[in-house]
Amino acid sequence: MPQTLQALIAVIPIGLAAALLIGLRQPAKRTMPAVYLITALLAFLVWEVDISRVLASTIQGLFITFDILLIIFGAILLLNTLKHSGALATIRAGFTNISPDRRIQVIIIAWLFGSFIEGSAGFGTPAAIAAPLMVALGFPPLAAIMIGMMIQSTAVTFGACGTPIVIGVNGGLNTPEVLTTLASQGTGLEAYLHTIGAYSAVLHGITGTFIPLLMIVMMTRFFGQNKSWKEGLSIWRFAIFGGLAFTVPYTLTGILIGPEFPTLMGSLIGLVIVTYAAKKKFLVPRDVWDFKKSENPGSVVNQAAHLNTDLKMSGIIAWSPYVLLTLLLMLTRLPQLELGGYLKVLVIKWENVFNTGISPATTPLYLPGSLMIIVVLITYFIHKMNPVQLKSAFTESGKILFGAGFVLIFTVPMVRIYMNSGVNTAGLESMPVALASFIAENVGRIWPLFAPSVGALGAFIAGSNTVSNLMFSLFQYSVAEKLLISGSLVVSLQAVGAAAGNMIAIHNVVAASATVGVLGQEGTTLRKTIIPTFYYVVVTGLIGLAASYFL
């Protein structure tokens, strides 16, 4: 099959999803079953993928769906527990004491606290935690989702203690050919990964510094009473200061230490600096910006106005569940410790499904969702709750899963079929690689400009920076070798673009929407998050192009 025709057919599932969700504004519950069916038919009829492999990929997707739903449930349950214990009322008052300005709250809650959760856990957890927390504090649900998705950009390349680099890029490049080439250059894969991480940190450091400002101006433009860009731009000094408070230590950590800790270090240091600066009114404008009161509707937490304010609680006790969750995530994700290994002992696995070589598995105790449930049970005692309160939290949280579950049981299996289509009797590359190969063949030496977009495409499809890196790192490295430009730079462009692509990943949008109770408006969110995604891939692409040929 000609390469052009192969690419045109491979783009059909992505094009259909974009047309229905964004163009025709159809809800994901209608769109994704259709996209799943089309993808399965293309794999079977055009790529000649065996029906057993299509079914095995579907089962693999259902295993991943279970993982996502457990994270959603854990995040909602934790928030509902804090609502019933009275902790959310204290947390809301605490943020108001720091600053009642919603623009400053975005920087602290989403950009810094959300990034810290990303550095600890990754895998969509920041939006699942930060978005419902923002709604509970009075943000409109759709604004919280948009901002929650934008968290998943700069922080993501080094999320989950560097998993997208340590596992994703490592797994993509760990081939005999690459290892031989690196050895001939007097280096090894570990040092090469450090270089890729350092380049990625610099690219993110430049581009990501302006993400807080972009979050704010999009919030004031799309969700403010006056629909004004200017109201967001008026806080540009503090927003850029908040960006730098994260990206400077983040970039230095990526260069000097390695890929495991940039996001964790940047967010921790940034939280301390920005919170102190906000209290001292440093660079804070005199005006205080808030949403129109009627724009604070109810949500999964049964309306911010309905928080339990009867129980008085100290700020330390109110925040203790989040502190405990953060500690558990860090302790179980650090490779130097063995705690994570103990949690992985329980494995639910289907070995070699239908003799396809596909072996889906889940480690439920290791998932962030399980850790959230553990924290909820501990919170029951710390916050001195009664059984009725805890039961209400579980009941309310369980109701949310049905809508998200229906969408995800089609979305994630569709992704796995798409990605697993490379094993076929037609002798064709997998659908995503066919698309990437077509782009590479037609853009030539300006490839660094497009390298981030390929990474973003992989994340859009897979909903994961790590999976995009696994899928495309070797491809990006090979293109760089042919063009005689820096392979480590091009692979870092892949990693950065894959981070940006998380902002438009469909099943991430569905998961975030589920946590705030507004399923069915995924297209509305995607039309907004495509803006920061476009900004990210274009700016990093231009930097990469200049660096490849002029630096």
XYZ file of C-alpha atoms in Angstrom:
551
model
C 0.000 0.000 0.000
C 1.422 3.463 -0.892
C 2.627 5.400 2.125
C 0.289 8.341 1.444
C -2.794 6.125 1.266
C -1.699 4.266 4.395
C -1.365 7.556 6.298
C -4.733 8.824 5.037
C -6.488 5.692 6.247
C -4.599 5.708 9.554
C -5.805 9.242 10.303
C -9.497 8.290 9.942
C -10.075 7.312 13.620
C -8.355 10.480 14.874
C -10.164 12.640 12.336
C -13.519 11.083 13.202
C -12.988 11.653 16.922
C -11.962 15.280 16.328
C -14.866 15.936 13.950
C -17.504 14.506 16.287
C -16.130 15.835 19.582
C -14.865 19.244 18.490
C -16.627 19.980 15.212
C -20.126 18.579 15.836
C -19.902 18.868 19.637
C -21.089 15.323 20.200
C -20.542 13.870 23.701
C -17.849 11.244 24.152
C -20.480 8.640 25.106
C -21.718 8.762 21.484
C -18.413 9.493 19.772
C -16.089 6.889 21.251
C -18.213 3.748 20.539
C -18.275 4.811 16.868
C -14.527 5.519 16.820
C -13.827 2.167 18.492
C -15.862 0.325 15.845
C -14.179 2.157 12.942
C -10.700 1.492 14.378
C -11.448 -2.206 14.849
C -12.777 -2.496 11.280
C -9.754 -0.717 9.786
C -7.385 -2.918 11.766
C -9.174 -6.092 10.657
C -10.001 -5.229 7.020
C -7.145 -2.940 5.910
C -4.227 -3.760 8.220
C -5.277 -7.423 8.262
C -4.827 -7.718 12.004
C -6.101 -11.074 13.209
C -9.481 -10.884 14.949
C -7.964 -12.562 18.002
C -5.455 -9.687 18.289
C -8.241 -7.118 17.973
C -10.103 -8.829 20.818
C -6.928 -9.197 22.896
C -6.182 -5.482 22.430
C -9.718 -4.715 23.581
C -9.187 -6.774 26.724
C -5.862 -5.023 27.293
C -7.708 -1.716 27.052
C -10.281 -2.860 29.610
C -7.489 -3.636 32.083
C -6.191 -0.079 31.647
C -9.736 1.255 31.973
C -9.965 -0.411 35.383
C -6.812 1.418 36.468
C -8.179 4.783 35.318
C -11.560 4.249 36.983
C -9.897 3.331 40.261
C -7.945 6.613 40.164
C -11.144 8.557 39.403
C -13.011 6.843 42.233
C -10.175 7.390 44.717
C -9.884 11.087 43.861
C -13.623 11.716 44.130
C -13.883 9.670 47.325
C -11.080 11.624 48.984
C -12.705 14.924 48.078
C -16.169 13.823 49.228
C -14.671 12.567 52.494
C -13.078 15.958 53.107
C -16.372 17.631 52.271
C -18.273 15.592 54.874
C -15.552 15.897 57.522
C -15.518 19.690 57.236
C -11.934 19.817 55.962
C -12.854 21.338 52.608
C -14.441 24.331 54.314
C -11.168 24.918 56.169
C -9.098 24.451 52.997
C -11.292 26.904 51.112
C -10.941 29.462 53.906
C -7.173 28.925 53.921
C -6.835 29.712 50.220
C -9.023 32.774 50.665
C -6.705 33.926 53.458
C -3.694 33.582 51.163
C -5.570 35.445 48.443
C -9.222 35.656 47.415
C -8.028 36.342 43.854
C -8.875 33.346 41.656
C -5.915 34.084 39.404
C -3.485 33.572 42.268
C -5.376 30.473 43.424
C -4.872 28.971 39.951
C -1.102 29.359 40.258
C -0.958 27.825 43.733
C -3.555 25.039 43.393
C -3.183 24.015 39.746
C 0.278 25.047 38.574
C 2.200 24.225 41.768
C 0.147 21.804 43.890
C -1.095 20.002 40.754
C 2.455 19.746 39.419
C 3.594 18.285 42.720
C 0.926 15.576 42.442
C 2.096 14.966 38.855
C 5.688 14.606 40.025
C 4.603 12.102 42.658
C 2.004 10.025 40.821
C 1.458 11.036 37.182
C -1.027 9.043 35.085
C -3.746 11.715 35.095
C -3.828 12.035 38.885
C -3.269 15.860 39.010
C -6.457 16.700 37.131
C -8.402 14.101 39.112
C -7.338 15.770 42.379
C -6.956 19.452 41.473
C -10.070 19.858 39.295
C -12.638 18.761 41.913
C -10.722 20.681 44.590
C -11.030 23.846 42.508
C -14.751 23.232 42.008
C -15.169 22.825 45.758
C -13.446 26.184 46.173
C -15.922 27.854 43.811
C -14.462 27.451 40.288
C -16.928 26.647 37.476
C -16.569 22.925 36.611
C -15.586 23.500 32.968
C -12.952 26.033 34.037
C -11.578 23.542 36.554
C -11.361 20.844 33.868
C -9.606 23.150 31.401
C -7.081 24.258 34.012
C -6.717 20.686 35.288
C -5.818 19.529 31.790
C -3.281 22.352 31.416
C -1.480 21.126 34.541
C -0.555 18.126 32.433
C 2.065 19.862 30.310
C 5.331 21.161 31.771
C 5.284 18.813 34.760
C 4.515 15.642 32.806
C 7.869 14.742 31.223
C 9.244 14.211 34.735
C 5.980 13.005 36.275
C 5.746 9.907 38.456
C 9.423 10.312 39.394
C 10.564 10.596 35.779
C 8.631 7.623 34.372
C 8.196 9.107 30.830
C 12.009 9.285 30.512
C 13.143 6.418 32.756
C 10.584 3.971 31.338
C 9.249 5.565 28.144
C 12.349 6.852 26.353
C 14.485 4.118 27.880
C 12.142 1.408 26.607
C 11.966 3.004 23.164
C 15.734 3.341 22.695
C 16.933 0.192 24.439
C 17.717 -1.719 21.243
C 20.951 -3.410 20.113
C 21.363 -0.921 17.254
C 21.106 2.173 19.466
C 23.309 0.679 22.180
C 25.992 -0.168 19.613
C 25.896 3.349 18.172
C 26.154 4.928 21.617
C 29.044 2.630 22.548
C 30.898 3.687 19.400
C 30.468 7.294 20.564
C 31.946 6.452 23.965
C 28.731 6.743 25.969
C 25.978 4.527 27.364
C 22.204 4.628 27.484
C 22.057 5.946 31.057
C 24.196 8.982 30.233
C 22.238 9.489 27.019
C 18.960 9.511 28.960
C 20.401 12.130 31.309
C 21.230 14.313 28.298
C 17.719 13.864 26.898
C 16.286 14.760 30.293
C 18.466 17.865 30.505
C 17.427 19.057 27.028
C 13.781 18.369 27.887
C 14.092 20.388 31.093
C 15.528 23.367 29.201
C 12.795 23.225 26.537
C 10.096 22.991 29.211
C 11.800 25.672 31.289
C 11.547 28.189 28.457
C 8.066 27.257 27.214
C 6.451 26.297 30.502
C 7.264 29.536 32.300
C 4.330 31.169 30.488
C 1.793 28.391 31.136
C 0.488 29.955 34.399
C -0.212 33.204 32.548
C -1.910 31.257 29.747
C -4.036 29.402 32.315
C -5.159 32.700 33.803
C -5.920 34.576 30.580
C -7.906 31.609 29.242
C -9.834 31.448 32.519
C -10.730 35.160 32.462
C -11.532 35.090 28.727
C -13.723 31.996 28.663
C -15.199 31.952 32.158
C -15.047 35.514 33.475
C -18.061 37.796 33.644
C -16.496 40.210 31.122
C -14.920 37.542 28.872
C -11.700 39.539 29.017
C -8.120 38.634 28.094
C -7.015 41.903 29.688
C -8.190 40.906 33.177
C -5.854 37.911 32.988
C -2.940 39.833 31.494
C -3.131 42.388 34.304
C -1.488 39.862 36.644
C 1.311 39.029 34.201
C 4.136 39.969 36.604
C 2.969 37.613 39.342
C 2.087 34.879 36.816
C 5.542 34.898 35.233
C 7.090 35.043 38.707
C 5.023 31.940 39.595
C 6.180 30.285 36.398
C 9.834 30.990 37.111
C 9.521 29.864 40.735
C 8.763 26.410 39.332
C 10.786 26.246 36.104
C 14.128 27.544 37.420
C 14.650 24.834 40.084
C 12.960 22.356 37.721
C 15.439 23.055 34.918
C 18.467 23.058 37.200
C 17.396 19.721 38.708
C 16.972 18.198 35.241
C 20.454 19.324 34.207
C 22.367 18.615 37.421
C 20.590 15.638 39.025
C 18.557 13.683 36.494
C 15.027 12.924 35.264
C 13.491 11.589 38.493
C 13.086 14.810 40.465
C 12.688 18.008 38.354
C 8.904 18.213 38.772
C 8.997 17.342 42.466
C 11.756 19.843 43.258
C 10.323 22.611 41.085
C 6.829 22.363 42.547
C 7.970 22.076 46.168
C 10.287 25.081 45.957
C 7.740 26.995 43.905
C 4.957 26.354 46.430
C 7.005 27.825 49.260
C 8.146 30.876 47.264
C 4.812 31.725 45.627
C 2.666 31.190 48.738
C 4.953 33.483 50.752
C 4.999 36.083 47.967
C 1.180 36.030 47.676
C 0.788 36.593 51.427
C 3.214 39.506 51.247
C 1.377 40.940 48.176
C 4.607 40.780 46.131
C 3.774 41.700 42.508
C 0.083 41.146 43.303
C -2.214 43.656 41.571
C -4.577 45.743 43.680
C -7.733 44.456 42.028
C -9.185 41.087 43.125
C -10.642 38.938 40.349
C -13.473 36.451 40.902
C -16.104 34.615 38.888
C -19.618 35.914 38.597
C -21.527 34.317 41.457
C -23.959 32.546 39.168
C -20.973 30.859 37.490
C -20.254 28.717 40.574
C -22.660 25.817 39.880
C -22.889 22.515 41.729
C -20.736 19.520 40.916
C -19.618 16.147 42.087
C -19.085 17.600 45.537
C -22.753 18.589 45.794
C -22.044 22.297 45.388
C -19.324 24.270 47.076
C -22.006 26.077 49.026
C -23.055 22.809 50.641
C -19.729 22.055 52.284
C -19.865 20.973 55.899
C -18.935 24.118 57.814
C -20.279 22.956 61.167
C -17.049 21.241 62.177
C -14.177 23.587 62.963
C -10.786 22.182 62.041
C -7.217 23.465 61.964
C -5.516 23.925 58.625
C -2.887 21.305 59.437
C -5.512 18.657 60.224
C -7.580 19.637 57.167
C -4.582 19.294 54.832
C -3.241 16.142 56.513
C -4.915 13.736 54.029
C -3.209 15.444 51.074
C 0.100 15.489 52.939
C -0.296 11.797 53.754
C -1.230 10.991 50.159
C 1.809 12.855 48.871
C 4.107 10.983 51.249
C 2.624 7.621 50.245
C 2.983 8.445 46.552
C 6.603 9.486 46.986
C 7.539 6.526 49.174
C 5.965 4.025 46.789
C 7.382 5.616 43.605
C 10.988 6.184 44.597
C 13.031 3.370 43.000
C 15.537 3.482 45.872
C 12.881 2.194 48.280
C 11.251 -1.244 48.254
C 7.767 -0.232 49.386
C 6.483 0.051 45.833
C 7.712 -3.467 45.130
C 5.680 -4.851 48.012
C 2.522 -3.225 46.636
C 3.192 -4.768 43.231
C 3.114 -8.288 44.678
C -0.623 -8.510 43.963
C -0.872 -8.780 40.180
C -4.014 -9.514 38.206
C -2.855 -10.712 34.801
C -4.164 -12.469 31.711
C -1.159 -14.176 30.195
C -0.911 -14.360 26.394
C -4.543 -13.542 25.578
C -5.779 -15.778 22.722
C -2.123 -16.661 21.947
C -1.405 -13.138 20.672
C 1.503 -12.332 22.971
C -0.590 -9.594 24.606
C -0.576 -10.016 28.387
C -2.569 -7.264 30.125
C -2.002 -6.845 33.842
C -2.845 -4.552 36.713
C -1.286 -4.049 40.125
C -4.298 -2.630 42.012
C -2.550 -1.982 45.339
C 0.148 0.107 43.627
C -2.314 2.373 41.801
C -2.747 5.949 43.099
C -6.474 5.231 43.447
C -5.842 2.520 46.033
C -3.537 4.818 47.978
C -6.287 7.446 47.973
C -8.738 4.927 49.425
C -6.212 4.036 52.139
C -5.858 7.742 52.934
C -9.655 8.041 53.138
C -9.809 5.256 55.743
C -7.064 6.941 57.776
C -8.850 10.293 57.413
C -11.959 8.742 58.944
C -10.054 8.491 62.231
C -7.932 11.659 61.946
C -10.983 13.825 61.265
C -13.123 11.950 63.810
C -15.880 11.196 61.316
C -18.956 9.073 61.937
C -20.011 6.057 59.819
C -22.877 7.953 58.187
C -20.478 10.585 56.820
C -18.129 7.969 55.385
C -21.018 6.020 53.862
C -22.312 9.181 52.185
C -18.857 9.833 50.714
C -18.676 6.305 49.262
C -22.239 6.430 47.896
C -21.814 9.795 46.194
C -18.473 8.774 44.690
C -19.737 5.454 43.350
C -22.478 7.142 41.342
C -19.923 9.083 39.312
C -18.206 6.001 37.867
C -20.972 4.788 35.612
C -20.833 7.634 33.088
C -17.048 7.686 32.914
C -16.876 3.906 32.775
C -19.151 3.677 29.731
C -17.004 6.112 27.744
C -13.668 4.650 28.794
C -14.563 1.038 27.962
C -14.622 2.165 24.317
C -11.915 4.847 24.381
C -9.004 2.895 25.864
C -9.588 -0.357 23.884
C -9.719 1.754 20.717
C -6.291 3.154 21.624
C -4.833 -0.314 22.165
C -6.137 -1.615 18.818
C -4.678 1.441 17.102
C -1.290 0.971 18.713
C -1.156 -2.831 18.373
C -1.956 -2.742 14.650
C 1.722 -3.171 13.729
C 1.431 -6.972 14.006
C -0.476 -7.849 10.826
C -0.382 -9.962 7.702
C -0.455 -6.956 5.349
C 3.129 -6.044 6.224
C 2.182 -2.503 7.264
C 3.538 -0.313 10.031
C 1.181 0.343 12.943
C -1.298 3.167 12.347
C 0.472 5.796 14.500
C 3.902 4.966 13.056
C 2.456 5.146 9.533
C 1.255 8.677 10.266
C 4.597 9.715 11.741
C 6.567 8.191 8.857
C 4.452 10.077 6.326
C 5.113 13.375 8.113
C 8.852 12.694 8.348
C 9.146 11.796 4.666
C 7.444 15.019 3.606
C 9.074 17.660 5.825
C 12.767 16.757 5.474
C 15.376 18.854 7.246
C 12.918 21.006 9.158
C 11.886 17.873 11.063
C 12.752 19.325 14.518
C 9.885 21.785 14.004
C 7.445 18.874 13.704
C 9.017 16.441 16.187
C 7.009 17.782 19.178
C 3.774 17.426 17.203
C 4.456 13.723 16.664
C 4.996 13.338 20.404
C 1.734 15.192 21.033
C -0.041 12.952 18.505
C 1.134 9.890 20.409
C -0.130 11.288 23.711
C -3.425 12.368 22.132
C -3.947 8.805 20.968
C -2.607 6.967 24.010
C -3.348 9.490 26.760
C 0.174 8.978 28.071
C 3.540 10.686 27.693
C 5.231 7.409 28.623
C 3.420 5.392 25.944
C 4.056 8.060 23.304
C 7.764 7.920 24.136
C 7.755 4.125 23.973
C 6.061 4.306 20.597
C 8.040 7.087 18.915
C 11.450 7.539 20.611
C 13.254 5.099 18.308
C 11.474 6.573 15.297
C 12.552 10.115 16.288
C 16.115 8.955 16.935
C 16.267 7.270 13.502
C 14.993 10.373 11.697
C 17.664 12.464 13.454
C 20.362 9.990 12.426
C 19.269 10.258 8.762
C 19.288 14.057 8.920
C 22.668 14.130 10.719
C 21.327 16.222 13.594
C 21.378 15.633 17.340
C 19.419 12.500 18.216
C 19.230 13.434 21.890
C 17.723 16.824 21.039
C 15.112 15.347 18.698
C 14.131 12.681 21.228
C 13.801 15.407 23.867
C 11.473 17.282 21.493
C 9.449 14.076 21.307
C 9.273 13.860 25.100
C 8.248 17.510 25.481
C 5.630 17.285 22.741
C 4.228 14.122 24.315
C 3.836 16.025 27.589
C 1.903 18.776 25.801
C -0.297 16.192 24.082
C -1.704 15.144 27.439
C -3.735 18.367 27.407
C -5.847 17.012 24.524
C -5.826 13.286 25.366
C -9.460 12.199 25.118
C -9.561 9.739 27.975
C -7.792 12.245 30.249
C -10.537 14.765 29.453
C -13.192 12.132 30.177
C -11.547 11.247 33.490
C -11.257 14.893 34.562
C -14.856 15.564 33.514
C -16.051 12.628 35.589
C -14.440 13.975 38.743
C -16.482 17.193 38.551
C -19.687 15.659 37.218
C -19.921 17.234 33.746
C -19.567 14.289 31.360
C -20.801 15.011 27.850
C -18.943 18.298 27.255
C -15.557 16.853 26.293
C -15.558 18.661 22.943
C -15.973 22.006 24.691
C -12.879 21.298 26.770
C -10.837 20.077 23.797
C -11.606 23.226 21.791
C -9.957 25.192 24.602
C -7.021 22.928 25.510
C -5.945 22.737 21.862
C -4.774 26.375 22.317
C -2.036 25.685 24.925
C -1.136 22.456 23.102
C -0.584 24.372 19.861
C 1.452 26.994 21.737
C 3.612 24.300 23.295
C 4.443 22.284 20.173
C 5.065 25.368 18.014
C 7.357 27.137 20.503
C 9.362 24.017 21.378
C 9.518 23.104 17.690
C 10.959 26.504 16.798
C 13.490 26.266 19.635
C 14.433 22.750 18.524
C 14.835 23.833 14.904
C 17.093 26.733 15.889
C 19.114 24.549 18.251
C 19.585 21.825 15.624
C 21.111 24.058 12.969
C 22.337 27.260 14.618
C 23.548 26.401 18.154
